[in-house]
Amino acid sequence: MRRVITYGTFDLLHYGHINLLRRAKTLGDYLIVALSTDEFNALKGKKSFFPYEKRKLLLEAIRYVDLVIPEENWNQKKSDIKEYHIDLFVMGDDWKGKFDELKDCCEVVYLPRTPEISTTEIKKTLHDQEK
Ligand code: C2G
């Protein structure tokens, strides 16, 4: 049972997120998503449109996702990897190299981002359309 983990805010869930989750799942048998809490988002300088519970509900409805846990800080990854017996850590390649220190706990893979789509882009487009 190859266990995979990934981290993120997953706000305004879109096909870029789904592409990432689908590919992460194909790399193992069980996928855990550590979902940024609203408080941690504030630390990341992000304000999500949907609160944590709603973002969690959406993620849990995705066939590729087996478990959603809270991401509360930058420093929980190594303990998550141990606690959940993780074999593979996956992130989009906008994070390429940023989590290489995890290589002493598990495999680390950065997957190409889906081009053109982002939560920021969605918000911007909607905002511009209102004008
Ligand atoms: N993603 C992607 N393609 C996009 C948009 C996002 O592959 N067009 C990926 C990101 O690379 C990330 C995941 O989807 O792996 C979630 O994206 P965000 O919610 O923006 O995650 P982020 O805010 O980068 O949080 O500790 C790590 C952080 O929590 C990552």
CSV table of C-alpha atoms and ligand atoms in Angstrom, one decimal:
chain,number,residue,atom,x,y,z
A,1,MET,CA,0.0,0.0,0.0
A,2,ARG,CA,1.9,3.0,-1.3
A,3,ARG,CA,0.8,6.1,0.5
A,4,VAL,CA,0.9,9.6,-1.0
A,5,ILE,CA,0.5,13.0,0.5
A,6,THR,CA,0.0,16.5,-0.9
A,7,TYR,CA,-0.6,19.9,0.7
A,8,GLY,CA,-2.6,23.0,-0.4
A,9,THR,CA,-5.4,25.4,0.0
A,10,PHE,CA,-7.6,24.1,-2.9
A,11,ASP,CA,-9.8,27.1,-2.9
A,12,LEU,CA,-12.4,27.5,-5.6
A,13,LEU,CA,-11.7,23.9,-6.7
A,14,HIS,CA,-10.8,23.8,-10.4
A,15,TYR,CA,-9.5,21.3,-13.0
A,16,GLY,CA,-5.9,22.3,-12.2
A,17,HIS,CA,-6.4,20.9,-8.7
A,18,ILE,CA,-8.1,17.8,-10.0
A,19,ASN,CA,-5.3,17.1,-12.5
A,20,LEU,CA,-2.8,17.3,-9.6
A,21,LEU,CA,-4.9,15.0,-7.3
A,22,ARG,CA,-5.5,12.5,-10.1
A,23,ARG,CA,-1.8,12.3,-11.0
A,24,ALA,CA,-0.8,12.1,-7.3
A,25,LYS,CA,-3.2,9.2,-6.8
A,26,THR,CA,-1.9,7.3,-9.9
A,27,LEU,CA,1.5,7.4,-8.2
A,28,GLY,CA,0.3,5.3,-5.3
A,29,ASP,CA,-2.7,3.5,-3.7
A,30,TYR,CA,-3.8,5.9,-1.0
A,31,LEU,CA,-3.9,9.8,-1.2
A,32,ILE,CA,-3.9,12.1,1.8
A,33,VAL,CA,-4.5,15.8,1.3
A,34,ALA,CA,-3.3,18.1,4.0
A,35,LEU,CA,-5.6,21.0,3.6
A,36,SER,CA,-4.5,24.5,4.7
A,37,THR,CA,-6.7,25.8,7.6
A,38,ASP,CA,-8.1,29.3,7.4
A,39,GLU,CA,-5.6,30.3,10.1
A,40,PHE,CA,-2.6,28.8,8.2
A,41,ASN,CA,-3.9,30.5,5.0
A,42,ALA,CA,-3.6,33.9,6.9
A,43,LEU,CA,0.0,33.0,7.6
A,44,LYS,CA,0.5,32.2,3.9
A,45,GLY,CA,-1.0,35.7,3.1
A,46,LYS,CA,-4.0,34.0,1.5
A,47,LYS,CA,-7.7,34.6,2.2
A,48,SER,CA,-9.7,31.7,0.7
A,49,PHE,CA,-13.2,32.3,-0.7
A,50,PHE,CA,-14.5,29.0,1.0
A,51,PRO,CA,-13.7,28.3,4.6
A,52,TYR,CA,-11.9,25.2,5.6
A,53,GLU,CA,-15.0,23.0,6.2
A,54,LYS,CA,-16.4,23.7,2.8
A,55,ARG,CA,-13.0,23.2,1.0
A,56,LYS,CA,-12.7,19.9,3.0
A,57,LEU,CA,-16.2,18.8,1.9
A,58,LEU,CA,-15.3,19.4,-1.7
A,59,LEU,CA,-12.0,17.5,-1.5
A,60,GLU,CA,-13.6,14.5,0.2
A,61,ALA,CA,-16.0,14.2,-2.7
A,62,ILE,CA,-13.1,13.6,-5.1
A,63,ARG,CA,-12.6,10.0,-6.1
A,64,TYR,CA,-8.8,10.3,-5.9
A,65,VAL,CA,-8.8,11.6,-2.3
A,66,ASP,CA,-8.8,9.0,0.5
A,67,LEU,CA,-8.3,11.3,3.5
A,68,VAL,CA,-8.2,15.0,4.3
A,69,ILE,CA,-6.2,16.3,7.3
A,70,PRO,CA,-5.6,19.9,8.4
A,71,GLU,CA,-2.4,21.7,7.4
A,72,GLU,CA,-1.8,24.1,10.3
A,73,ASN,CA,1.8,25.2,9.8
A,74,TRP,CA,4.9,25.0,7.6
A,75,ASN,CA,6.6,22.5,9.9
A,76,GLN,CA,4.3,19.6,10.1
A,77,LYS,CA,5.3,17.8,7.0
A,78,LYS,CA,8.0,15.5,8.5
A,79,SER,CA,5.8,14.5,11.4
A,80,ASP,CA,2.8,13.9,9.0
A,81,ILE,CA,5.1,11.7,6.8
A,82,LYS,CA,6.0,9.6,9.9
A,83,GLU,CA,2.6,9.5,11.4
A,84,TYR,CA,0.8,8.5,8.2
A,85,HIS,CA,3.6,6.2,6.9
A,86,ILE,CA,3.9,8.2,3.8
A,87,ASP,CA,6.0,6.9,0.8
A,88,LEU,CA,5.7,9.8,-1.5
A,89,PHE,CA,5.2,13.6,-1.2
A,90,VAL,CA,3.8,15.3,-4.3
A,91,MET,CA,3.4,19.0,-5.1
A,92,GLY,CA,2.9,21.1,-8.2
A,93,ASP,CA,6.2,22.3,-9.7
A,94,ASP,CA,5.6,25.9,-8.6
A,95,TRP,CA,7.1,24.4,-5.4
A,96,LYS,CA,10.0,22.7,-7.3
A,97,GLY,CA,12.9,22.2,-4.9
A,98,LYS,CA,11.2,23.9,-2.0
A,99,PHE,CA,10.6,20.6,-0.1
A,100,ASP,CA,13.7,18.6,-1.0
A,101,GLU,CA,14.6,18.4,2.6
A,102,LEU,CA,11.8,15.8,2.9
A,103,LYS,CA,13.8,13.4,0.7
A,104,ASP,CA,15.3,11.9,3.8
A,105,CYS,CA,11.8,10.8,4.9
A,106,CYS,CA,10.2,9.8,1.6
A,107,GLU,CA,10.2,10.2,-2.1
A,108,VAL,CA,9.5,13.8,-3.4
A,109,VAL,CA,7.9,14.5,-6.8
A,110,TYR,CA,7.0,17.9,-8.3
A,111,LEU,CA,4.4,17.6,-11.0
A,112,PRO,CA,3.9,20.1,-13.8
A,113,ARG,CA,1.2,22.6,-13.0
A,114,THR,CA,-1.9,22.8,-15.2
A,115,PRO,CA,-1.3,26.0,-17.3
A,116,GLU,CA,-3.6,29.1,-17.4
A,117,ILE,CA,-5.9,28.2,-14.4
A,118,SER,CA,-5.5,29.4,-10.9
A,119,THR,CA,-7.7,30.5,-8.1
A,120,THR,CA,-6.2,34.0,-8.4
A,121,GLU,CA,-7.0,34.0,-12.1
A,122,ILE,CA,-10.6,33.0,-11.5
A,123,LYS,CA,-11.1,35.7,-8.9
A,124,LYS,CA,-9.5,38.3,-11.2
A,125,THR,CA,-11.6,37.4,-14.2
A,126,LEU,CA,-14.8,37.5,-12.2
A,127,HIS,CA,-13.8,40.8,-10.7
A,128,ASP,CA,-13.1,42.3,-14.2
A,129,GLN,CA,-16.4,41.0,-15.5
A,130,GLU,CA,-18.2,43.0,-12.8
A,131,LYS,CA,-16.9,46.3,-14.1
B,1,C2G,N1,-1.9,23.3,-8.9
B,1,C2G,C1,-1.6,22.8,-10.2
B,1,C2G,N2,-2.1,23.5,-11.3
B,1,C2G,C2,-2.7,24.7,-11.1
B,1,C2G,C3,-3.0,25.2,-9.8
B,1,C2G,C4,-2.6,24.5,-8.7
B,1,C2G,O1,-1.0,21.8,-10.3
B,1,C2G,N3,-3.1,25.3,-12.2
B,1,C2G,C5,-1.4,22.6,-7.7
B,1,C2G,C6,-0.4,23.4,-6.9
B,1,C2G,O2,0.9,23.3,-7.5
B,1,C2G,C7,-0.5,22.7,-5.6
B,1,C2G,C8,-2.0,22.2,-5.5
B,1,C2G,O3,-2.5,22.3,-6.9
B,1,C2G,O4,0.3,21.5,-5.6
B,1,C2G,C9,-2.8,23.1,-4.6
B,1,C2G,O5,-2.6,24.5,-5.0
B,1,C2G,P1,-2.9,25.6,-3.9
B,1,C2G,O6,-4.2,25.4,-3.3
B,1,C2G,O7,-2.6,26.9,-4.6
B,1,C2G,O8,-1.7,25.3,-2.9
B,1,C2G,P2,-0.7,26.3,-2.2
B,1,C2G,O9,-1.4,27.5,-1.8
B,1,C2G,O10,0.5,26.4,-3.1
B,1,C2G,O11,-0.3,25.5,-0.9
B,1,C2G,O12,2.6,23.6,2.4
B,1,C2G,C10,2.3,23.8,1.0
B,1,C2G,C11,1.2,24.8,0.8
B,1,C2G,O13,0.1,24.5,1.6
B,1,C2G,C12,0.8,24.7,-0.7
